[in-house]
mmCIF file of C-alpha atoms in Angstrom:
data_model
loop_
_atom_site.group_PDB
_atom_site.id
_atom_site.type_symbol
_atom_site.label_atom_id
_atom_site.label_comp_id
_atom_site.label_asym_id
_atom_site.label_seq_id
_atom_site.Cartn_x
_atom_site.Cartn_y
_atom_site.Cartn_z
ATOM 1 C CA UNK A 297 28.001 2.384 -0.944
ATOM 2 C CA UNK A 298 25.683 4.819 0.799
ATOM 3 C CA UNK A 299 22.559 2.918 -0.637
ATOM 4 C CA UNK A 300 23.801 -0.793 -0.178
ATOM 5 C CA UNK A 301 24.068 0.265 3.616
ATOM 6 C CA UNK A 302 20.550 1.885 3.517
ATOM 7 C CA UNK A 303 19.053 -0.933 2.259
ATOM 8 C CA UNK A 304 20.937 -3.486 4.730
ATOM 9 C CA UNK A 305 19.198 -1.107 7.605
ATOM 10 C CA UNK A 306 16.212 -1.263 6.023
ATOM 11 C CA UNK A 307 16.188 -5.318 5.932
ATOM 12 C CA UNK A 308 17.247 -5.438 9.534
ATOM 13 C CA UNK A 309 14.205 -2.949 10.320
ATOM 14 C CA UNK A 310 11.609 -4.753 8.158
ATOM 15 C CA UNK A 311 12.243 -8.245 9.512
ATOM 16 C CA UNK A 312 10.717 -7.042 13.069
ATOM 17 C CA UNK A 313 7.296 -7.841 10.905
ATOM 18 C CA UNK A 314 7.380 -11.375 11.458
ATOM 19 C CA UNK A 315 7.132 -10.983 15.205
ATOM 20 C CA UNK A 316 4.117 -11.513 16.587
ATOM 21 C CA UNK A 317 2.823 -7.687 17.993
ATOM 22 C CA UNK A 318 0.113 -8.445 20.370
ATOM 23 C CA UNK A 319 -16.824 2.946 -2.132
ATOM 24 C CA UNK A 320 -17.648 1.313 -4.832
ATOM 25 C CA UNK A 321 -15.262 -0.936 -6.825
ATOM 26 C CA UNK A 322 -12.231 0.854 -8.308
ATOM 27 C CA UNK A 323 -11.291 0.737 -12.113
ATOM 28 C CA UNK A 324 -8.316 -1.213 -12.819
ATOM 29 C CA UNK A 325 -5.497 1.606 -12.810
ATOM 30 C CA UNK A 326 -4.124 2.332 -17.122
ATOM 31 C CA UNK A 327 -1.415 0.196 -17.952
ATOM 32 C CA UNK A 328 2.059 0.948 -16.915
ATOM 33 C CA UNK A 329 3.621 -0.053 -20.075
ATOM 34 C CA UNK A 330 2.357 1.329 -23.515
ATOM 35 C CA UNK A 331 1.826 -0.944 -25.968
ATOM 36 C CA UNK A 332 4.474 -0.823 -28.651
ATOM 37 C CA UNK A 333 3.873 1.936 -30.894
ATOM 38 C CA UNK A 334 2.121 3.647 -28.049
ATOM 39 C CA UNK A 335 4.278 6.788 -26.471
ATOM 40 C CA UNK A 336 4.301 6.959 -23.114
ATOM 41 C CA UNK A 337 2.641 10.270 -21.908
ATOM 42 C CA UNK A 338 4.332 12.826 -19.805
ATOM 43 C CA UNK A 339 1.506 15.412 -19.968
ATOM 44 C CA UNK A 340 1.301 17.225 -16.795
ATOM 45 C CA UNK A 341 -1.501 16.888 -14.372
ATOM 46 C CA UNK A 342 -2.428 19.359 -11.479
ATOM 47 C CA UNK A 343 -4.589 17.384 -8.368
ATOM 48 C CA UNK A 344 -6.110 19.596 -6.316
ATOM 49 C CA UNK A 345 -7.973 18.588 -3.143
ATOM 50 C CA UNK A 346 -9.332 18.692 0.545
ATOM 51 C CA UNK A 347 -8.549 16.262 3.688
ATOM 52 C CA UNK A 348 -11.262 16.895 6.211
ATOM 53 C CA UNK A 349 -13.621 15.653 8.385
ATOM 54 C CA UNK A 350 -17.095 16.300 8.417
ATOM 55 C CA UNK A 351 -15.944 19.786 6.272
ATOM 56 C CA UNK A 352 -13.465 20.927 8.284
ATOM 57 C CA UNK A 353 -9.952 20.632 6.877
ATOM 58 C CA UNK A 354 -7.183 18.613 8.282
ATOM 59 C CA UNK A 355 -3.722 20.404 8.450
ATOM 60 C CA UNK A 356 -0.013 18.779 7.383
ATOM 61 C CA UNK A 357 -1.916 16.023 5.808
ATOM 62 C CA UNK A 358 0.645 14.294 3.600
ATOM 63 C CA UNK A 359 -0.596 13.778 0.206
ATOM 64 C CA UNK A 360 1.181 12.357 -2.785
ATOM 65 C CA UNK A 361 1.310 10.357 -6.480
ATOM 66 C CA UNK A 362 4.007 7.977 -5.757
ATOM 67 C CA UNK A 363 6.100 10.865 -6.928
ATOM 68 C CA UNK A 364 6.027 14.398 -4.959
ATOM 69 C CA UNK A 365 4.451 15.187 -1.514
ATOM 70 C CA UNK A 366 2.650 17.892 -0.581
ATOM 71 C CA UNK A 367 0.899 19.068 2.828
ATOM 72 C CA UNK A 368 -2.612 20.165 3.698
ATOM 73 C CA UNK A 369 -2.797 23.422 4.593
ATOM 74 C CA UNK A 370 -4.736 25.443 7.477
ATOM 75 C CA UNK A 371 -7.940 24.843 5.462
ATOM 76 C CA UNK A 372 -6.479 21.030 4.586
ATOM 77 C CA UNK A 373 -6.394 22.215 0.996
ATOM 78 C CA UNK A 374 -3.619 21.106 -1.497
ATOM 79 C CA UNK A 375 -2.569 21.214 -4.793
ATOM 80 C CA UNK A 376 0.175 18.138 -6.192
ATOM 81 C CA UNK A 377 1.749 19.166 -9.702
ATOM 82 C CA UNK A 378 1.760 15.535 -11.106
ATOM 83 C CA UNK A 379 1.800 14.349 -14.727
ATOM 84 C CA UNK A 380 0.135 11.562 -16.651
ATOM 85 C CA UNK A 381 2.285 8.321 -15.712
ATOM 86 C CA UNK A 382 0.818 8.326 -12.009
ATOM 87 C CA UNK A 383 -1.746 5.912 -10.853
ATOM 88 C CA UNK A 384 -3.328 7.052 -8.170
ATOM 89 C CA UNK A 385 -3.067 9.904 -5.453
ATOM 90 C CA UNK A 386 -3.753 9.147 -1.878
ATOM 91 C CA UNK A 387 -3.034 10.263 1.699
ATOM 92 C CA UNK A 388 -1.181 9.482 4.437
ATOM 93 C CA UNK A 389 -3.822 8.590 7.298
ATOM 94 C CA UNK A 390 -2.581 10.699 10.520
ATOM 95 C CA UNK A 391 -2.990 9.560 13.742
ATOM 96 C CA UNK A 392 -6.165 9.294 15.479
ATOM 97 C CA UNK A 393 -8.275 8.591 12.365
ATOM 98 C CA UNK A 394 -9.617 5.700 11.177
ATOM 99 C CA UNK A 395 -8.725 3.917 8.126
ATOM 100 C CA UNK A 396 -11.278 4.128 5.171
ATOM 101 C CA UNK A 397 -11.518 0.664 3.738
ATOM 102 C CA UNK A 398 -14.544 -1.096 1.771
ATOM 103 C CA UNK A 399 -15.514 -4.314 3.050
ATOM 104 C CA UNK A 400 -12.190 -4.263 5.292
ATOM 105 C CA UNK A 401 -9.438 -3.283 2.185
ATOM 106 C CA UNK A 402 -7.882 -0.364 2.982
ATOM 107 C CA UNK A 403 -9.191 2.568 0.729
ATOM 108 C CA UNK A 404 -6.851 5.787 1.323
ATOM 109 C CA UNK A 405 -6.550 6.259 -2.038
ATOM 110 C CA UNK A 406 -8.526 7.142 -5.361
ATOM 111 C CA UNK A 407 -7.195 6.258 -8.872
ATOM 112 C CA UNK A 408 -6.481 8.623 -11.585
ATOM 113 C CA UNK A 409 -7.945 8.320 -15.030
ATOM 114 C CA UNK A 410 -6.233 8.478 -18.302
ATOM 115 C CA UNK A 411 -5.857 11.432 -20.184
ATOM 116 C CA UNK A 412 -6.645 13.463 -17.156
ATOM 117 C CA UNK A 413 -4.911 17.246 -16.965
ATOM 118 C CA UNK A 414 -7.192 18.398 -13.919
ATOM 119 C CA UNK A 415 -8.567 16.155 -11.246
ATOM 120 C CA UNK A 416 -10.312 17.221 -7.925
ATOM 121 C CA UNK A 417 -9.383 14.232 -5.102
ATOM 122 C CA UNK A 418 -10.956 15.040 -1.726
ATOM 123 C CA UNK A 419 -10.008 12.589 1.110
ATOM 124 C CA UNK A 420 -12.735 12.256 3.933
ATOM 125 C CA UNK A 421 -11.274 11.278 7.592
ATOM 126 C CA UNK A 422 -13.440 10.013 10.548
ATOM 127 C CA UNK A 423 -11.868 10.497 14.081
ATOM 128 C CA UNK A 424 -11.459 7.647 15.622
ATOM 129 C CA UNK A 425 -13.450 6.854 18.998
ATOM 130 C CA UNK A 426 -10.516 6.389 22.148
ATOM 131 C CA UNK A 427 -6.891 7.271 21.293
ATOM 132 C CA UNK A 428 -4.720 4.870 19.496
ATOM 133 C CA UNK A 429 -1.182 5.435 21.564
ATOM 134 C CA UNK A 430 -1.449 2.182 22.371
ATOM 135 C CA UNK A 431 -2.678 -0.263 18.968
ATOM 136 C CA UNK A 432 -2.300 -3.917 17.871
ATOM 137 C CA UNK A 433 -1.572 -4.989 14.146
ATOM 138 C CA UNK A 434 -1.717 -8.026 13.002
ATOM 139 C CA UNK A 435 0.133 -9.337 10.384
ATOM 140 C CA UNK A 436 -0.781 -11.876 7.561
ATOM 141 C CA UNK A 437 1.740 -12.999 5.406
ATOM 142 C CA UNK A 438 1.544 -15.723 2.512
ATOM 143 C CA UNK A 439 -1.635 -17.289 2.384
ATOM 144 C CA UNK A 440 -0.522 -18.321 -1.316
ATOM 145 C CA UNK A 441 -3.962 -19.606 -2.376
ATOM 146 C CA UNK A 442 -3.642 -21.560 -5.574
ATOM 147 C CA UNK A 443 -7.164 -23.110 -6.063
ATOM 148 C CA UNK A 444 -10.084 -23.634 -4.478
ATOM 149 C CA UNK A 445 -9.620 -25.755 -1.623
ATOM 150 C CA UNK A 446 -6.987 -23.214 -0.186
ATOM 151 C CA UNK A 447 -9.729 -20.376 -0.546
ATOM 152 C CA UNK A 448 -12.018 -22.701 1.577
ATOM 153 C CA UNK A 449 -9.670 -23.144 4.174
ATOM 154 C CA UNK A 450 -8.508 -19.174 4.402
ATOM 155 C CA UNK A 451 -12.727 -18.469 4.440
ATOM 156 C CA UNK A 452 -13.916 -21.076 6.921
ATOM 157 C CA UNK A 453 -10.527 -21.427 9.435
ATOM 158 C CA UNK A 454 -8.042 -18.551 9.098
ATOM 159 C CA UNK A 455 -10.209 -16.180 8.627
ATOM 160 C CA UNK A 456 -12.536 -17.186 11.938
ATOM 161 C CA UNK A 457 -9.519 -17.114 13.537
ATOM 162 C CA UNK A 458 -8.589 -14.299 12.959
ATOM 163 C CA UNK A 459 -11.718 -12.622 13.592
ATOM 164 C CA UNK A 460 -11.500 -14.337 17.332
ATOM 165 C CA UNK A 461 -8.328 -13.171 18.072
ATOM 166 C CA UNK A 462 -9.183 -9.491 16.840
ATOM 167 C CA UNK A 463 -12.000 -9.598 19.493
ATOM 168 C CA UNK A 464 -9.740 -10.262 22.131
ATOM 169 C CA UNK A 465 -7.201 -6.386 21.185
ATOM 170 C CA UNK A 466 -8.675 -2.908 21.351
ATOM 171 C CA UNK A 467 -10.716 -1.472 18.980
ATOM 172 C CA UNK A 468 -7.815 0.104 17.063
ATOM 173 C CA UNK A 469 -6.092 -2.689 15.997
ATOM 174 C CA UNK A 470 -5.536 -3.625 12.070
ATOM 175 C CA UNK A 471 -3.632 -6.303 10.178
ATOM 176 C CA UNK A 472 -1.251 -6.071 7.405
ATOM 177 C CA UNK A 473 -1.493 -8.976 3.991
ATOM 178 C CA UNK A 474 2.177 -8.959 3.624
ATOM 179 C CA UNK A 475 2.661 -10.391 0.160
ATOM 180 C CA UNK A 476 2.044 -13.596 -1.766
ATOM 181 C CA UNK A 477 -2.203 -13.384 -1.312
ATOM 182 C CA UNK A 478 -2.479 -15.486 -3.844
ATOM 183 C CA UNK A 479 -0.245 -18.212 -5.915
ATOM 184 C CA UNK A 480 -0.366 -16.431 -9.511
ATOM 185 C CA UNK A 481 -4.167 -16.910 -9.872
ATOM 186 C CA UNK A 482 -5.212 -13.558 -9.473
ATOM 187 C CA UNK A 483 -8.860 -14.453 -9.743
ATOM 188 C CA UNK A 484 -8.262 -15.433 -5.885
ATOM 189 C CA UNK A 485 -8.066 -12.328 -5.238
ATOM 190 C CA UNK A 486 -11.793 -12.242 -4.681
ATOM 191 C CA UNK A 487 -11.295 -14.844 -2.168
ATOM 192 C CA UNK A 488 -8.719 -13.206 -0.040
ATOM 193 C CA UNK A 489 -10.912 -9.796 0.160
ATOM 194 C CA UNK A 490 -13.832 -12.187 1.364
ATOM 195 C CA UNK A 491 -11.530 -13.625 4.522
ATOM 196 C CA UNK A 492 -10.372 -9.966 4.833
ATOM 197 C CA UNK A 493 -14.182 -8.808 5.227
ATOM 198 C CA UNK A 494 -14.417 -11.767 7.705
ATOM 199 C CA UNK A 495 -11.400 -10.986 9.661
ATOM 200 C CA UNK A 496 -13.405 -7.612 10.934
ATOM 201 C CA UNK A 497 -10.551 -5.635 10.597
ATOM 202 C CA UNK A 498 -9.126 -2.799 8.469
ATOM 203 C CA UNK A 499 -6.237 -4.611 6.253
ATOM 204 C CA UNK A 500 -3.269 -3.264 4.424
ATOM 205 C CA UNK A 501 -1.640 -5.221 1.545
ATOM 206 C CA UNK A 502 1.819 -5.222 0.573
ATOM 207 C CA UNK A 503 2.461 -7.172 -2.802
ATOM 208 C CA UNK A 504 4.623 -10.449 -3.433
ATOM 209 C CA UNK A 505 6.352 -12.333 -5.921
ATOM 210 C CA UNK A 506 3.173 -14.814 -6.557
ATOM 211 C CA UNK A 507 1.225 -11.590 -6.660
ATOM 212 C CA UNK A 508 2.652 -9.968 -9.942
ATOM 213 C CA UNK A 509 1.816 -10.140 -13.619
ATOM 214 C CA UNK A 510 4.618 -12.846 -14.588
ATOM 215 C CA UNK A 511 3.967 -12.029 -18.211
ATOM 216 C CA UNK A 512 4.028 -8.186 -17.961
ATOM 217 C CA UNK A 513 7.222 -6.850 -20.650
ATOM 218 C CA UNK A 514 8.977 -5.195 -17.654
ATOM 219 C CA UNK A 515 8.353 -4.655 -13.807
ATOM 220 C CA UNK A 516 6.324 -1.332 -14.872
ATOM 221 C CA UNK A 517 3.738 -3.142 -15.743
ATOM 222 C CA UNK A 518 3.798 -6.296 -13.430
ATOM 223 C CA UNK A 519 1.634 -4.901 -10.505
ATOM 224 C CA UNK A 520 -1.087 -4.042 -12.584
ATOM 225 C CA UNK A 521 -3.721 -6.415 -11.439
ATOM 226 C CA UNK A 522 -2.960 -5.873 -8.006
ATOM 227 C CA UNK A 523 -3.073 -2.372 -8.145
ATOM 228 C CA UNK A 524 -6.540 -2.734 -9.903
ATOM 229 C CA UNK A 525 -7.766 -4.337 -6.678
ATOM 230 C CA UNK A 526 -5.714 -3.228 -3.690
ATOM 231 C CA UNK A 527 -4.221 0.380 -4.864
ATOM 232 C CA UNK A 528 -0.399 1.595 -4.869
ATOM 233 C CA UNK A 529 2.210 -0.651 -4.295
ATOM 234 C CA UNK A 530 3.811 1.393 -1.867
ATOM 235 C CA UNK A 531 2.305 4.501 0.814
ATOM 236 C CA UNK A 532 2.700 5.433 3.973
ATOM 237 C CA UNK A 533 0.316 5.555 7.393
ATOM 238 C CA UNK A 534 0.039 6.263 11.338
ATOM 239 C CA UNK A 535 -1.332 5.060 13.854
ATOM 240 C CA UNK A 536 -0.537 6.220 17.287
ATOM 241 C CA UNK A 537 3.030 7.543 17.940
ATOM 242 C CA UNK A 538 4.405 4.993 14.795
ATOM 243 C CA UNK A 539 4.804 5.625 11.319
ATOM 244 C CA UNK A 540 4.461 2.421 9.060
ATOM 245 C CA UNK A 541 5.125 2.288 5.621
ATOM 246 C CA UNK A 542 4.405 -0.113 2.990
ATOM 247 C CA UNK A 543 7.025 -0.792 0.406
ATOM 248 C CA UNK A 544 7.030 -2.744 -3.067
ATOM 249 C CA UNK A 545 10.853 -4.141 -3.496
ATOM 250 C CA UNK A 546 9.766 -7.538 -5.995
ATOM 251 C CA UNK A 547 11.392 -6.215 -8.628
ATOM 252 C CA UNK A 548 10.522 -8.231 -12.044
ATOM 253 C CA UNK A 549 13.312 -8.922 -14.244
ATOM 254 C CA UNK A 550 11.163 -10.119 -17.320
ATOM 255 C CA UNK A 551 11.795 -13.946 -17.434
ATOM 256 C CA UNK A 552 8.630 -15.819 -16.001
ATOM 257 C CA UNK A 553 9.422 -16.106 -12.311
ATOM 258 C CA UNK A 554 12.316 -14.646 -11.974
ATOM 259 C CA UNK A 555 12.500 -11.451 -9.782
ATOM 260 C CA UNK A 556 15.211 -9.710 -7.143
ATOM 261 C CA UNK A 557 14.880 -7.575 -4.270
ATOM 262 C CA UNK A 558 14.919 -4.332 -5.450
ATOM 263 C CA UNK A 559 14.311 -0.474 -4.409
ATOM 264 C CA UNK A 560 14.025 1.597 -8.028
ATOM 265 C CA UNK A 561 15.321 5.195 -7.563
ATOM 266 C CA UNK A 562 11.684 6.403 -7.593
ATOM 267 C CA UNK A 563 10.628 4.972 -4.540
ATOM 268 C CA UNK A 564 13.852 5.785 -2.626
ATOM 269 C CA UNK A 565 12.848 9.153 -3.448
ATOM 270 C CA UNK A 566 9.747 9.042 -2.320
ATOM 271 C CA UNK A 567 10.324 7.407 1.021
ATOM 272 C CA UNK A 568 12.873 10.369 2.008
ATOM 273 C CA UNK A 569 10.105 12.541 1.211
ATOM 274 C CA UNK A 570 7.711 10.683 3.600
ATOM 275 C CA UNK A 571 10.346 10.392 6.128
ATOM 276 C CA UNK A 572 11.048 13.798 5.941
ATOM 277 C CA UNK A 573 7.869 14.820 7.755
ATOM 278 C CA UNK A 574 7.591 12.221 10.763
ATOM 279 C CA UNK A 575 9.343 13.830 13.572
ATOM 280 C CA UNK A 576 12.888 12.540 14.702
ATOM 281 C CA UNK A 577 13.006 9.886 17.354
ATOM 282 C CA UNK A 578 9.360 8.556 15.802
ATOM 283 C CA UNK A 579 9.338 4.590 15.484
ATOM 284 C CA UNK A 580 8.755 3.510 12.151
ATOM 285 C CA UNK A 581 7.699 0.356 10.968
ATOM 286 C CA UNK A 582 8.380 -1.006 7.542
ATOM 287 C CA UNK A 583 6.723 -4.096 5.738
ATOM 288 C CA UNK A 584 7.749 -5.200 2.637
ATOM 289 C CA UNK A 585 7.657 -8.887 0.895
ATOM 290 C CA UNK A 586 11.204 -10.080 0.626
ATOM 291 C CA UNK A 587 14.714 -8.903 1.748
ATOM 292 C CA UNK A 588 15.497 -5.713 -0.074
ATOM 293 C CA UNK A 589 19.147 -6.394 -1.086
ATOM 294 C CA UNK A 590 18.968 -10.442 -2.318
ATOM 295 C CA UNK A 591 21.307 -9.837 -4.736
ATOM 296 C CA UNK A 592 22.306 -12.156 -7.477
ATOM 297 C CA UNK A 593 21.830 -15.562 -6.281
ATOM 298 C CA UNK A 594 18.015 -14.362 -6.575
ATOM 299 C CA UNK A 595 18.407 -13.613 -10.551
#
């Protein structure tokens, strides 16, 4: 009962998205779902790191797997006891930094490699030029490019357009791609990080139904060629006095298509470690794809 009425909240919270509110390439992140024959590995893995800028170490930077968080310390050192079925570990961007991207994608994150017991994963923050109390974010949902003709039309009008509007907010502002980038042709993908790299501004993606692997065995492996381009499916970050956080609730159901709106245990667990450390009273903005709780009728 408890998590039916969390969810409802959390549908009610996420739908104030649609409103409008005023470095090199990354290797494509191990398969989620061995092959059969192939155990799944549970070997433990200890990350070890520093969050800093220019050398100095950032404090109570959170850092996590997708699992466990951990802070920075005084000397923004930390060490995340993980094991082998993570993807990637990446930070929580505090306020008053800017967000690392490439080309406009949001990099906050670096990817861990297979067969990895020991990994060193230092995170390198710029401070950001005025303060960001006061931000913009844009938000950019379902482009849904299928072929080519919708790619022109994101790279020569949308994207433009975007880019004028951008002008016209502070220098603080960043958009969020919230699901659906592409129509099941992942090799659009390209495309959509082009009108992103137009758009001039720092984007965050969130992933939809037509951005999954419909022929993945289970939802495990379903996000794996977005994650290869755009990182984890779900994270956290701040700017100003808000805390927004990205969540992944297309939950794949196997059948070609078919999908519900879905929270796994995992990433419940994870978000009430994130919320955890954001003060009480702190605004916090939520954008996922569809409505969490869709129940049957979307089977």
């Amino acid at each position: 009962m408890f998590r039916r009425k969390f969810l409802q909240s959390l549908g009610f919270v996420s739908a104030g998205l649609s409103l409008p509110l005023a470095p090199a390439a990354l290797a494509a992140d191990p398969a989620q779902t061995p092959p059969t024959g192939q155990k799944l590995s549970l070997a433990p893995l200890t990350i070890k790191g520093k969050v800093h800028q220019g050398g100095t170490g950032l404090a109570g930077v959170a850092v996590t797997d997708g699992y466990n968080i951990v802070l920075t310390d005084k000397a923004g050192k930390y060490t995340l006891e993980s094991n082998a079925t993570a993807d990637f570990v990446h930070v929580s961007i505090p306020r008053g930094y800017a967000f690392p991207h490439e080309k406009g994608v949001a990099r906050f994150y670096q990817p861990i490699k297979p067969g990895t017991a020991k990994m060193t994963a230092d995170f390198a923050l710029q401070k950001l030029a005025s303060d960001d109390t006061k931000h913009t974010f844009v938000v950019w949902a379902d482009p849904q490019m299928i072929n080519k003709k919708d790619c022109h039309e994101l790279l020569t009008s949308s994207a433009p357009d975007l880019q004028k509007l951008a002008a016209q907010y502070d220098a603080n502002t960043f958009a969020i791609g919230c699901g659906d980038l592409v129509w099941d042709k992942f090799e659009l993908f390209e495309d959509y990080k082009k009108a992103v790299e137009i758009s001039s501004l720092p984007f965050f993606q969130v992933i939809g139904n037509h951005d999954l692997d419909l022929t993945a065995r289970a939802d495990e492996g379903s996000s794996r060629t977005f994650k290869s381009h755009f990182g984890p499916t779900y994270y956290s970050f701040n700017r100003g006095e808000i805390h927004y956080v990205v969540l992944d609730n297309v939950f794949f159901i196997g059948p070609p298509k078919k999908y519900i709106g879905y929270l796994p245990e995992q990433q419940l667990q994870w978000l009430e470690q994130d919320l955890s450390h954001v003060k009480p009273g702190t605004t916090v903005v939520v954008a996922l794809h569809i409505p969490v709780n869709s129940g049957d009728q979307r089977r």
